[in-house]
Amino acid sequence: MTGSTRLNLLVLPAVLFLLAVYVWPTLGLFRNAFNEVGPTGAMVEAWSLKTGAEVFADGFTFELTLNSLWLSLTSTLIALVLSYPVSLFLFRTNSRFRGLLAVIAIMPMLISGVVRVFGWLAILGDRGLVNTLAQSLGLISTPMRLVFNWTGVTIGLAESIMPYMILALLAGFGQLDRTLEEASRSLGATPFRTFLRVTLPLSLPALALAAGLGFVLSMSAYITPKLLGGGRVFVLATEIFEQATTNTNWPVAAMLAIYTLGLLLLLLAISNIAARRLQR
Amino acid sequence: MSYLELSGLQKRYRDSVAVDDVSLSVEQGEAVALLGPSGCGKTTTLRMLAGLVDPDRGAIRLDGAEITRLPAHKRNMGYVFQSYALFPHLSVARNVGFGLEERGVGKPEIARQVEEALALVRLAGLDQRRPRELSGGQQQRVALARSLVIRPSVLLLDESLSNLDAKLRDTMRHEIRSIQRSLGITTLFVTHDQVEALTMCDRIAVMDRGRIAQIGSAEDIYERPATRFVASFVGRSNVLPATRDAEGRAVLWGETLPVAVPASGEFDLFVRPQRMRILPVSEPVSPGMARVHGRVLRSVFVGDHVEVLIEGVGGQLTVEMQSGSAAPAEGTEVAVAWPLSDTLPFAREAA
Ligand SMILES: Nc1ncnc2c1ncn2[C@@H]1O[C@H](COP(=O)(O)OP(=O)(O)OP(=O)(O)O)[C@@H](O)[C@H]1O
Ligand SMILES: [Mg+2]
């Protein structure tokens, strides 16, 4: 038995596992997307494009797509702007608390999405921390609507993807090197110019990686848009869930899911190419 | 007052003193080597000069102006890092032009100066390459060109040759030295390689545990080492344990040597192997010479010279003979002689 066949055997359990829990259900999903809904509302086995035609002829699908893309874009950008300085600091610090600080930064990852949403409600709600504070300071008279709308969802989503983006940034900072920044300083560049000409360009691969990840996570997020949106925020993920559970319209849910998957793969490919370009 | 003055520089870290007390004066156009073992504070000294590390104590003066707290980007020092630190995302030309761009020099002028600098380090034609498309030696020359093109007040080289192979290193030494001389650039050159220090610099500052142990010409350092550390760090020496007789003269291997020795405590005599000569036992020596007796243990041919290991009553020593002269056979009883003036006594350090 050659070394490589032995290796192949070693990965066999993992491959079987993935086949069972991922590939098989995905194929099932694919299959469902081409079924039809009978007059009773039950699913009828078929190989038809009727469901697909319905889904894509519906203007709501287009609206959902735009909503998903917009929400993902804004929360990714917000999260990126906030994560970048944090990761840069963590990457560079010589502090003996570095490990601890890193754990704190990615801690939200360990908390259930539902719990986190309730945290945000306590902070952003009508009688939440922000509104109470602003009112007691006399800045506003009526509470600001910060949850159960796009604002709340964007804030909550940005926060929930930040830990992943911080990790992605830290993993992507390979080329970044203190000595390069020192070289820039010694050649006469101010700290700000050094950031623009050295630190930022060398962070681009990491930023692209993190943005890609954040975007994909935002696109597939369900809990945050659902709970913080208060039924007013419609995106692809909430609609798929709605179709599958409330409407029990499996073909439509499956078709939307496949559509979303395709969209994500496309975006991943784009971000991959971009990252490779930047890496050169 | 000298062009560049370091006085009483100190830098402590949480658990160590990197630089304890460094004072140094460098004249305009002079090349000074900072020579010392790993961890003695050479890099830290350079970094304080470049403004990349704040000294805890002491002052740096350049051309009469105090620059101790001046930020790095206002110092105009050309720092060539050990790792080259070329910008991987910029072409060779843009790497070299980086400092000029920061100084607001116009594009055509930058192009002209970059070309000139690349020609100076013999890299013309490689300007559009990325740093990682260059060999180690070429990268090093780009780093040098990048620092030279800004006409630095002081050029700081931090072990910039240590990543190169022996041959390339030798070539680069000569190139850097001739560029440095022809442009008259004041240079501080950090190295732990003695040959580099001896060949590239006008003066050498030997550093030991955060302090300058001795500063002087290559000859001063080599012939008249001021401390035991300098004597053992620079060049090779026989370290011969000796005793003191009633009149306070040194006694080595049973022979009395009229050299000045420390008044008290244990001490060793340091003698360079190439200053020693092997004589027949019967041959007399002139008054200015020291002489001991021993037996040849073995001879080793090392290319341009022969090392002869000799054992006497008080231990062993090595004599370096020109190859060509016949080495005595093993087991032969011989005398070893050397000028008394080349005998350097140093007190033994408390271990
Ligand atoms: N940032 C730092 N934090 C803590 N200790 C440091 C730091 N920089 C240097 N040191 C310590 O200071 C001492 C001197 O360091 P330095 O880098 O100046 O040595 P060096 O003479 O350049 O040695 P080498 O030849 O190995 O490069 C070392 O003991 C080092 O461990
Ligand atoms: Mg060093």
XYZ file of C-alpha atoms and ligand atoms in Angstrom:
663
model
C 0.000 0.000 0.000
C 1.534 3.315 -0.975
C 1.712 6.256 1.364
C -0.895 8.208 -0.522
C -3.499 5.433 -0.478
C -3.033 5.125 3.239
C -3.680 8.842 3.543
C -6.737 8.468 1.375
C -8.095 5.824 3.720
C -7.499 8.122 6.656
C -9.705 10.850 5.221
C -12.423 8.350 4.302
C -14.486 8.761 7.522
C -14.480 12.518 7.095
C -15.538 12.183 3.475
C -18.345 9.800 4.391
C -19.504 12.145 7.119
C -19.589 15.111 4.779
C -21.439 13.062 2.175
C -24.043 12.079 4.719
C -24.696 15.398 6.409
C -23.876 17.906 3.702
C -23.767 16.647 0.148
C -26.795 14.352 0.441
C -29.125 16.999 1.936
C -27.876 19.543 -0.568
C -28.726 17.161 -3.394
C -32.114 16.657 -1.779
C -32.576 20.400 -1.732
C -31.635 20.522 -5.360
C -34.165 17.849 -6.093
C -36.945 19.637 -4.195
C -36.363 22.824 -6.120
C -37.708 21.129 -9.220
C -40.797 19.720 -7.575
C -44.158 21.416 -7.746
C -46.813 22.413 -5.268
C -50.098 20.645 -5.861
C -53.551 22.226 -5.509
C -53.785 21.016 -1.890
C -50.559 22.793 -1.055
C -48.666 19.480 -0.774
C -45.448 18.863 -2.656
C -45.802 16.910 -5.882
C -42.832 15.028 -7.342
C -41.880 16.433 -10.698
C -39.024 17.670 -12.827
C -40.322 21.072 -13.722
C -39.099 24.641 -13.875
C -42.420 25.965 -12.742
C -41.227 26.781 -9.225
C -38.098 28.412 -10.580
C -40.083 30.505 -13.030
C -42.451 31.614 -10.274
C -39.651 32.521 -7.903
C -37.657 34.518 -10.406
C -40.648 36.207 -12.009
C -41.624 37.527 -8.587
C -40.319 41.048 -8.006
C -40.100 40.225 -4.314
C -37.179 37.855 -4.976
C -35.290 40.723 -6.557
C -36.126 42.978 -3.631
C -34.966 40.316 -1.173
C -31.704 39.961 -3.075
C -31.059 43.687 -2.941
C -31.983 43.758 0.742
C -29.595 40.884 1.518
C -26.757 42.408 -0.484
C -27.273 45.855 1.011
C -27.510 44.564 4.577
C -24.408 42.404 4.088
C -22.490 45.229 2.500
C -23.255 47.775 5.220
C -22.690 45.458 8.160
C -19.498 44.081 6.595
C -18.124 47.571 6.039
C -19.031 48.682 9.564
C -17.519 45.520 11.032
C -14.402 45.908 8.880
C -13.801 49.484 9.970
C -14.167 48.418 13.613
C -12.224 45.146 13.361
C -9.222 46.487 11.499
C -7.807 48.677 14.305
C -8.530 45.966 16.865
C -6.716 43.296 14.854
C -3.870 45.646 14.052
C -3.441 46.303 17.741
C -3.649 42.608 18.649
C -1.213 41.723 15.889
C 1.386 44.179 17.076
C 1.135 44.444 20.802
C 3.892 43.001 22.942
C 1.630 43.188 25.964
C 1.656 40.138 28.127
C -2.147 40.340 28.071
C -2.199 39.824 24.327
C -3.672 36.334 24.582
C -6.338 37.494 26.983
C -7.192 40.504 24.820
C -7.519 38.277 21.781
C -9.890 35.985 23.637
C -11.982 38.957 24.738
C -12.124 40.219 21.164
C -13.487 36.952 19.826
C -15.548 36.080 22.876
C -18.914 37.096 21.314
C -18.420 34.104 19.023
C -18.986 31.852 21.999
C -22.332 33.384 22.879
C -25.560 32.156 21.302
C -26.970 34.463 18.652
C -30.282 34.593 20.474
C -28.679 35.730 23.713
C -26.744 38.351 21.834
C -29.911 39.704 20.285
C -31.453 40.144 23.700
C -28.324 41.949 24.746
C -28.809 44.374 21.900
C -32.464 44.826 22.797
C -31.403 45.844 26.282
C -29.002 48.365 24.842
C -30.872 49.718 21.822
C -34.528 49.232 22.807
C -36.942 52.098 23.485
C -36.145 51.872 27.152
C -32.659 50.565 26.533
C -29.344 51.956 27.663
C -28.745 54.292 24.727
C -32.211 55.873 24.747
C -32.357 56.226 28.525
C -28.977 57.895 28.552
C -29.752 60.220 25.653
C -33.080 61.171 27.229
C -31.680 61.812 30.672
C -29.026 64.003 29.090
C -31.810 65.868 27.334
C -30.448 65.092 23.882
C -33.751 63.699 22.675
C -37.345 63.821 23.930
C -38.834 60.709 22.314
C -36.861 57.465 22.098
C -34.968 56.761 18.883
C -36.055 53.667 16.968
C -32.895 51.622 17.056
C -34.320 48.106 16.988
C -36.950 46.235 14.989
C -35.742 48.024 11.879
C -32.752 48.086 9.509
C -30.605 50.090 11.920
C -30.908 47.449 14.618
C -30.276 44.574 12.240
C -27.232 46.268 10.742
C -25.745 47.013 14.161
C -26.443 43.527 15.475
C -25.131 41.808 12.376
C -21.977 43.897 12.255
C -21.272 42.976 15.844
C -21.942 39.295 15.319
C -19.514 38.953 12.402
C -16.746 41.016 13.991
C -15.046 38.172 15.876
C -14.771 36.107 12.684
C -13.415 39.071 10.817
C -10.859 39.802 13.517
C -9.630 36.232 13.260
C -9.527 36.426 9.466
C -7.559 39.678 9.623
C -5.057 38.246 12.081
C -4.618 35.232 9.823
C -4.170 37.428 6.771
C -1.597 39.890 8.120
C 1.284 37.698 6.889
C 3.108 40.404 4.956
C 2.711 43.049 7.594
C 5.984 43.613 9.350
C 6.969 46.192 11.948
C 10.352 46.618 10.319
C 8.729 47.787 7.089
C 6.925 50.531 8.960
C 10.169 51.486 10.663
C 11.899 51.587 7.291
C 9.189 53.913 6.058
C 9.579 56.186 9.092
C 13.327 56.312 8.702
C 12.892 57.276 5.040
C 10.982 60.355 6.136
C 7.329 59.249 6.110
C 5.167 60.531 8.969
C 3.223 57.906 10.938
C 0.106 58.747 8.920
C 1.909 58.540 5.581
C 3.446 55.273 6.731
C -0.017 53.914 7.412
C -1.199 54.960 3.953
C 1.809 53.789 2.004
C 2.883 50.678 3.906
C 0.466 49.389 6.534
C -2.743 49.733 4.532
C -1.466 48.310 1.216
C 0.062 45.367 3.037
C -3.225 44.789 4.910
C -5.285 44.605 1.720
C -5.139 40.818 1.338
C -6.267 40.427 4.953
C -9.007 43.026 4.504
C -10.279 41.273 1.370
C -10.289 37.931 3.157
C -12.144 39.315 6.164
C -14.620 41.227 4.023
C -15.400 38.100 2.004
C -15.993 36.098 5.149
C -18.080 38.819 6.793
C -20.198 39.172 3.675
C -20.911 35.465 3.412
C -21.768 35.279 7.096
C -24.104 38.273 6.780
C -25.826 36.851 3.718
C -26.641 33.630 5.515
C -27.496 35.144 8.887
C -31.019 34.357 10.020
C -31.390 34.970 13.746
C -30.275 38.599 13.761
C -32.436 39.845 10.872
C -35.355 37.860 12.197
C -35.243 38.917 15.831
C -33.736 42.395 15.629
C -35.774 43.148 12.496
C -39.018 42.643 14.373
C -40.736 41.349 11.228
C -39.936 44.488 9.256
C -36.694 43.336 7.707
C -36.961 40.882 4.829
C -33.879 39.175 3.459
C -33.273 35.921 1.600
C -32.519 33.927 4.735
C -35.690 34.978 6.576
C -37.782 34.325 3.472
C -36.382 30.816 3.008
C -37.230 30.018 6.596
C -40.681 31.528 6.185
C -41.408 29.482 3.056
C -40.126 26.271 4.573
C -41.904 26.519 7.945
C -44.892 28.860 7.873
C -45.895 28.199 4.271
C -44.400 24.662 4.102
C -43.670 25.450 0.510
C -40.585 23.266 0.112
C -39.997 23.768 -3.600
C -39.910 27.552 -3.259
C -37.743 27.380 -0.137
C -35.388 24.991 -1.924
C -35.202 27.139 -5.038
C -34.429 30.250 -2.957
C -31.828 28.353 -0.961
C -30.069 27.177 -4.093
C -30.225 30.658 -5.526
C -28.658 32.083 -2.339
C -25.994 29.382 -2.377
C -25.121 30.226 -5.971
C -24.948 33.908 -5.108
C -22.587 33.176 -2.209
C -20.334 30.966 -4.324
C -20.115 33.709 -6.906
C -19.216 36.300 -4.268
C -16.646 33.962 -2.717
C -15.032 33.435 -6.101
C -14.866 37.179 -6.658
C -13.369 37.867 -3.238
C -10.883 35.040 -3.769
C -9.715 36.470 -7.045
C -9.492 39.915 -5.510
C -7.452 38.611 -2.574
C -5.084 36.805 -4.910
C -4.666 39.909 -7.045
C -3.806 41.913 -3.969
C -1.390 39.290 -2.707
C 0.456 38.951 -6.029
C 32.618 69.167 18.765
C 32.193 66.192 16.493
C 29.575 65.804 13.788
C 27.702 63.066 15.634
C 27.822 62.798 19.420
C 26.248 60.142 21.557
C 26.567 60.817 25.235
C 25.605 58.514 28.054
C 22.916 56.686 26.112
C 20.949 54.157 28.079
C 18.021 51.904 27.239
C 16.453 49.488 29.685
C 13.800 46.915 29.002
C 11.549 45.314 31.563
C 13.996 42.604 32.511
C 17.263 43.685 30.917
C 19.544 46.589 30.173
C 20.043 46.657 26.412
C 22.364 49.659 26.367
C 23.937 50.743 29.614
C 26.140 53.712 28.878
C 27.267 54.488 25.359
C 29.205 57.605 24.481
C 30.725 58.016 21.072
C 31.911 60.831 18.822
C 31.967 60.408 15.080
C 33.519 62.883 12.659
C 31.884 63.879 9.406
C 32.605 61.337 6.675
C 33.989 58.819 9.125
C 32.998 55.141 9.182
C 32.797 53.623 12.645
C 32.093 49.974 13.342
C 30.124 48.836 16.358
C 31.611 45.434 17.035
C 30.445 43.109 19.742
C 28.919 39.763 20.593
C 25.241 39.000 20.162
C 23.015 40.870 22.597
C 25.549 43.523 23.580
C 23.276 46.357 22.445
C 24.497 47.210 18.951
C 21.104 47.214 17.281
C 19.519 49.091 20.173
C 22.189 51.792 19.825
C 21.476 52.160 16.104
C 17.735 52.215 16.723
C 18.126 55.023 19.238
C 20.122 56.938 16.633
C 17.428 56.398 14.015
C 14.700 57.466 16.428
C 13.016 54.065 16.438
C 13.668 53.602 20.169
C 13.577 56.312 22.828
C 16.628 56.337 25.068
C 15.936 56.350 28.804
C 18.917 58.550 29.437
C 21.598 60.394 27.506
C 21.647 62.617 24.457
C 22.280 62.471 20.731
C 23.634 65.508 18.934
C 23.967 65.809 15.178
C 25.902 68.684 13.674
C 25.512 70.642 16.903
C 21.738 70.172 17.202
C 20.167 67.979 19.838
C 18.039 65.279 18.174
C 17.455 62.925 21.096
C 13.664 63.286 20.970
C 13.246 64.096 17.315
C 10.793 61.695 15.635
C 12.304 59.177 13.225
C 10.869 60.734 10.072
C 12.547 64.061 10.763
C 16.041 62.675 11.333
C 17.221 61.964 7.809
C 19.139 58.863 8.808
C 19.604 56.106 6.259
C 18.887 52.866 8.069
C 19.757 49.649 6.260
C 18.011 46.893 8.195
C 19.469 43.480 8.707
C 16.411 41.992 6.995
C 16.599 44.691 4.252
C 12.943 45.621 4.941
C 12.163 46.289 1.293
C 8.522 47.093 0.625
C 7.161 43.919 -1.010
C 4.288 45.725 -2.717
C 6.479 48.259 -4.502
C 8.842 47.902 -7.431
C 12.573 48.356 -6.972
C 12.334 51.842 -8.438
C 9.534 52.847 -6.067
C 11.356 51.343 -3.113
C 14.403 53.437 -3.903
C 12.315 56.516 -4.640
C 10.237 56.158 -1.443
C 12.193 58.674 0.613
C 12.320 61.190 -2.229
C 8.553 60.965 -2.707
C 8.100 61.711 0.996
C 10.317 64.755 0.566
C 8.081 66.057 -2.201
C 10.694 65.778 -4.923
C 9.242 66.022 -8.447
C 8.666 62.871 -10.523
C 11.316 63.459 -13.238
C 13.887 64.319 -10.585
C 13.008 61.171 -8.611
C 13.387 59.056 -11.745
C 16.775 60.578 -12.420
C 18.083 60.116 -8.872
C 16.715 56.590 -8.605
C 18.466 55.635 -11.800
C 21.669 57.166 -10.532
C 21.419 55.350 -7.206
C 20.713 52.017 -8.868
C 23.697 52.506 -11.132
C 25.816 53.266 -8.088
C 24.974 49.889 -6.531
C 25.228 48.244 -9.966
C 21.579 47.338 -10.319
C 20.700 49.343 -13.401
C 17.894 47.720 -15.402
C 16.220 45.936 -12.500
C 14.066 48.905 -11.540
C 10.717 47.327 -12.468
C 11.239 44.096 -10.518
C 9.549 43.314 -7.237
C 11.890 42.755 -4.267
C 11.115 39.044 -4.087
C 12.247 38.643 -7.679
C 15.766 39.582 -6.604
C 18.588 37.576 -5.065
C 19.648 38.296 -1.480
C 22.636 40.325 -2.627
C 20.537 42.358 -5.036
C 17.917 43.036 -2.353
C 20.654 44.230 -0.083
C 21.913 46.638 -2.682
C 18.395 47.974 -3.236
C 18.165 48.607 0.505
C 21.482 50.410 0.354
C 20.430 52.491 -2.656
C 17.155 53.361 -0.920
C 19.067 54.728 2.060
C 21.740 56.481 0.015
C 19.385 58.284 -2.330
C 18.011 60.480 0.465
C 21.541 61.779 1.144
C 21.339 60.717 4.789
C 23.102 62.706 7.487
C 24.275 59.373 8.848
C 24.150 55.958 7.243
C 23.294 53.185 9.684
C 24.067 49.636 8.622
C 22.849 46.847 10.862
C 24.652 43.601 10.094
C 23.557 44.248 6.600
C 25.884 41.681 5.123
C 25.269 38.764 7.405
C 22.746 37.051 5.121
C 25.110 36.875 2.183
C 27.527 34.131 1.204
C 31.204 34.689 1.937
C 32.168 35.761 -1.565
C 29.293 38.172 -2.094
C 29.856 39.565 1.370
C 33.424 40.357 0.475
C 32.385 42.103 -2.740
C 29.674 44.051 -0.960
C 32.092 45.182 1.734
C 34.350 46.727 -0.817
C 31.482 48.276 -2.718
C 29.935 49.806 0.366
C 33.266 51.051 1.577
C 34.119 52.709 -1.723
C 30.640 54.269 -2.023
C 30.887 55.487 1.551
C 34.305 56.996 0.895
C 33.499 58.610 -2.420
C 30.280 60.184 -1.121
C 31.861 61.017 2.224
C 28.917 59.642 4.200
C 29.215 59.429 7.951
C 28.535 55.771 8.686
C 27.863 53.562 11.658
C 28.305 49.951 10.871
C 27.051 47.273 13.232
C 28.631 43.874 12.980
C 29.792 40.964 15.038
C 32.224 39.997 12.319
C 35.711 41.290 13.090
C 36.984 41.095 9.542
C 34.086 43.277 8.470
C 34.882 45.789 11.194
C 38.579 45.787 10.433
C 38.200 46.175 6.670
C 35.282 48.573 6.420
C 35.846 51.199 9.033
C 38.120 53.993 10.095
C 37.549 53.278 13.756
C 36.077 50.425 15.717
C 34.028 50.633 18.897
C 34.025 47.306 20.672
C 30.882 46.842 22.739
C 30.513 44.622 25.754
C 27.264 44.252 27.663
C 25.771 47.593 26.756
C 28.960 49.616 27.077
C 31.795 50.592 24.797
C 34.820 48.653 25.987
C 37.285 50.318 23.664
C 37.299 52.605 20.695
C 40.151 53.128 18.300
C 41.714 52.155 15.009
C 41.811 48.534 13.946
C 45.460 48.463 14.980
C 44.752 49.953 18.425
C 42.096 47.377 19.098
C 44.149 44.500 17.857
C 47.574 45.419 19.225
C 46.600 47.278 22.385
C 43.338 45.851 23.638
C 42.216 47.853 26.642
C 40.374 45.093 28.453
C 40.450 41.380 28.766
C 37.138 41.249 26.870
C 38.555 43.120 23.881
C 41.660 40.970 23.850
C 39.667 37.774 23.754
C 36.931 39.018 21.417
C 39.150 40.516 18.729
C 41.527 38.086 17.047
C 42.864 34.930 18.624
C 45.048 34.807 21.689
C 46.797 32.239 23.785
C 45.441 32.718 27.277
C 48.256 31.620 29.570
C 47.652 31.412 33.339
C 50.707 32.888 35.118
C 51.834 33.544 38.687
C 53.723 36.349 40.408
C 57.168 36.042 42.030
C 58.439 37.849 45.132
C 59.497 40.903 43.105
C 56.109 41.124 41.405
C 57.198 39.762 38.052
C 55.217 37.285 35.979
C 56.202 33.629 36.123
C 55.065 31.475 33.207
C 55.865 27.790 32.862
C 58.722 28.237 35.307
C 60.267 31.183 33.438
C 60.336 34.690 34.825
C 59.089 37.357 32.401
C 59.804 41.046 33.051
C 56.363 42.394 32.184
C 54.162 44.647 34.304
C 51.446 42.577 35.951
C 48.404 43.395 38.069
C 49.385 44.113 41.686
C 47.081 41.488 43.115
C 44.720 38.712 42.158
C 45.010 35.974 39.587
C 45.874 36.889 36.032
C 46.574 35.518 32.564
C 49.021 36.531 29.865
C 47.493 37.055 26.423
C 49.766 36.384 23.443
C 48.744 36.212 19.783
C 49.730 32.856 18.202
C 51.237 34.530 15.131
C 53.624 36.592 17.284
C 55.232 33.429 18.629
C 58.161 31.660 17.057
C 59.493 28.152 17.562
C 63.235 27.873 18.199
C 65.626 25.047 18.907
C 66.068 24.651 22.685
C 69.721 25.687 22.465
C 69.175 28.948 20.572
C 69.503 32.053 22.761
C 67.009 34.956 22.493
C 67.575 38.686 22.679
C 66.689 40.538 25.929
C 63.387 41.914 24.635
C 61.967 38.445 24.119
C 60.026 36.062 26.320
C 60.892 32.388 26.111
C 59.383 29.169 27.441
C 60.034 25.491 26.831
C 57.739 22.722 25.736
C 57.159 19.717 23.561
C 55.358 19.642 20.206
C 52.008 17.843 20.585
C 50.886 18.111 16.989
C 50.824 20.387 13.937
C 47.792 21.199 11.868
C 48.019 22.553 8.357
C 45.346 25.237 7.891
C 46.061 26.461 4.379
C 48.008 29.679 4.628
C 49.585 28.774 7.959
C 50.426 25.880 10.241
C 49.162 25.706 13.809
C 51.541 24.014 16.179
C 50.202 22.908 19.537
C 52.841 22.910 22.259
C 52.620 21.513 25.753
C 54.739 22.795 28.622
C 54.748 22.448 32.404
C 52.002 25.032 32.794
C 49.619 23.966 30.039
C 49.339 24.282 26.288
C 49.733 27.029 23.719
C 49.329 27.411 19.973
C 51.932 28.877 17.657
C 51.021 30.021 14.169
C 53.812 29.434 11.644
C 53.935 30.518 8.018
C 53.262 27.453 5.914
C 56.384 26.737 3.943
C 58.653 26.836 6.962
C 59.122 23.289 8.171
C 57.083 22.475 11.277
C 58.994 20.575 13.970
C 58.158 16.881 14.334
C 55.756 15.763 17.034
C 57.433 15.077 20.354
C 60.345 17.441 19.683
C 61.494 19.527 22.647
C 61.439 23.173 21.549
C 61.608 26.721 22.880
C 58.861 29.240 22.091
C 59.769 32.917 21.969
C 57.853 36.163 21.437
C 58.446 39.864 22.019
C 57.781 40.928 25.613
C 55.881 43.900 24.230
C 53.323 41.509 22.737
C 52.591 40.017 26.144
C 49.402 41.449 27.607
C 48.528 40.665 31.217
C 44.864 40.788 32.222
C 43.415 40.055 35.633
C 41.175 37.025 35.687
C 37.530 37.945 36.083
C 35.633 36.664 39.052
C 33.584 33.887 37.514
N 12.235 45.278 22.438
C 12.971 44.641 23.372
N 12.386 44.186 24.517
C 13.103 43.563 25.456
N 14.430 43.337 25.379
C 15.084 43.766 24.287
C 14.386 44.434 23.218
N 15.280 44.753 22.263
C 16.468 44.286 22.700
N 16.370 43.702 23.908
C 17.459 43.110 24.687
O 18.528 44.024 24.738
C 19.764 43.382 24.529
C 20.500 44.027 23.394
O 19.800 43.794 22.199
P 20.363 44.250 20.783
O 19.331 43.861 19.775
O 20.738 45.676 20.835
O 21.625 43.325 20.632
P 22.679 43.232 19.431
O 23.967 43.698 19.961
O 22.151 43.915 18.242
O 22.750 41.658 19.196
P 22.815 40.821 17.836
O 24.233 40.801 17.406
O 22.348 39.463 18.260
O 21.888 41.466 16.863
C 19.441 41.919 24.327
O 19.682 41.248 25.526
C 17.992 41.893 23.978
O 17.390 40.718 24.467
Mg 21.393 43.228 16.333
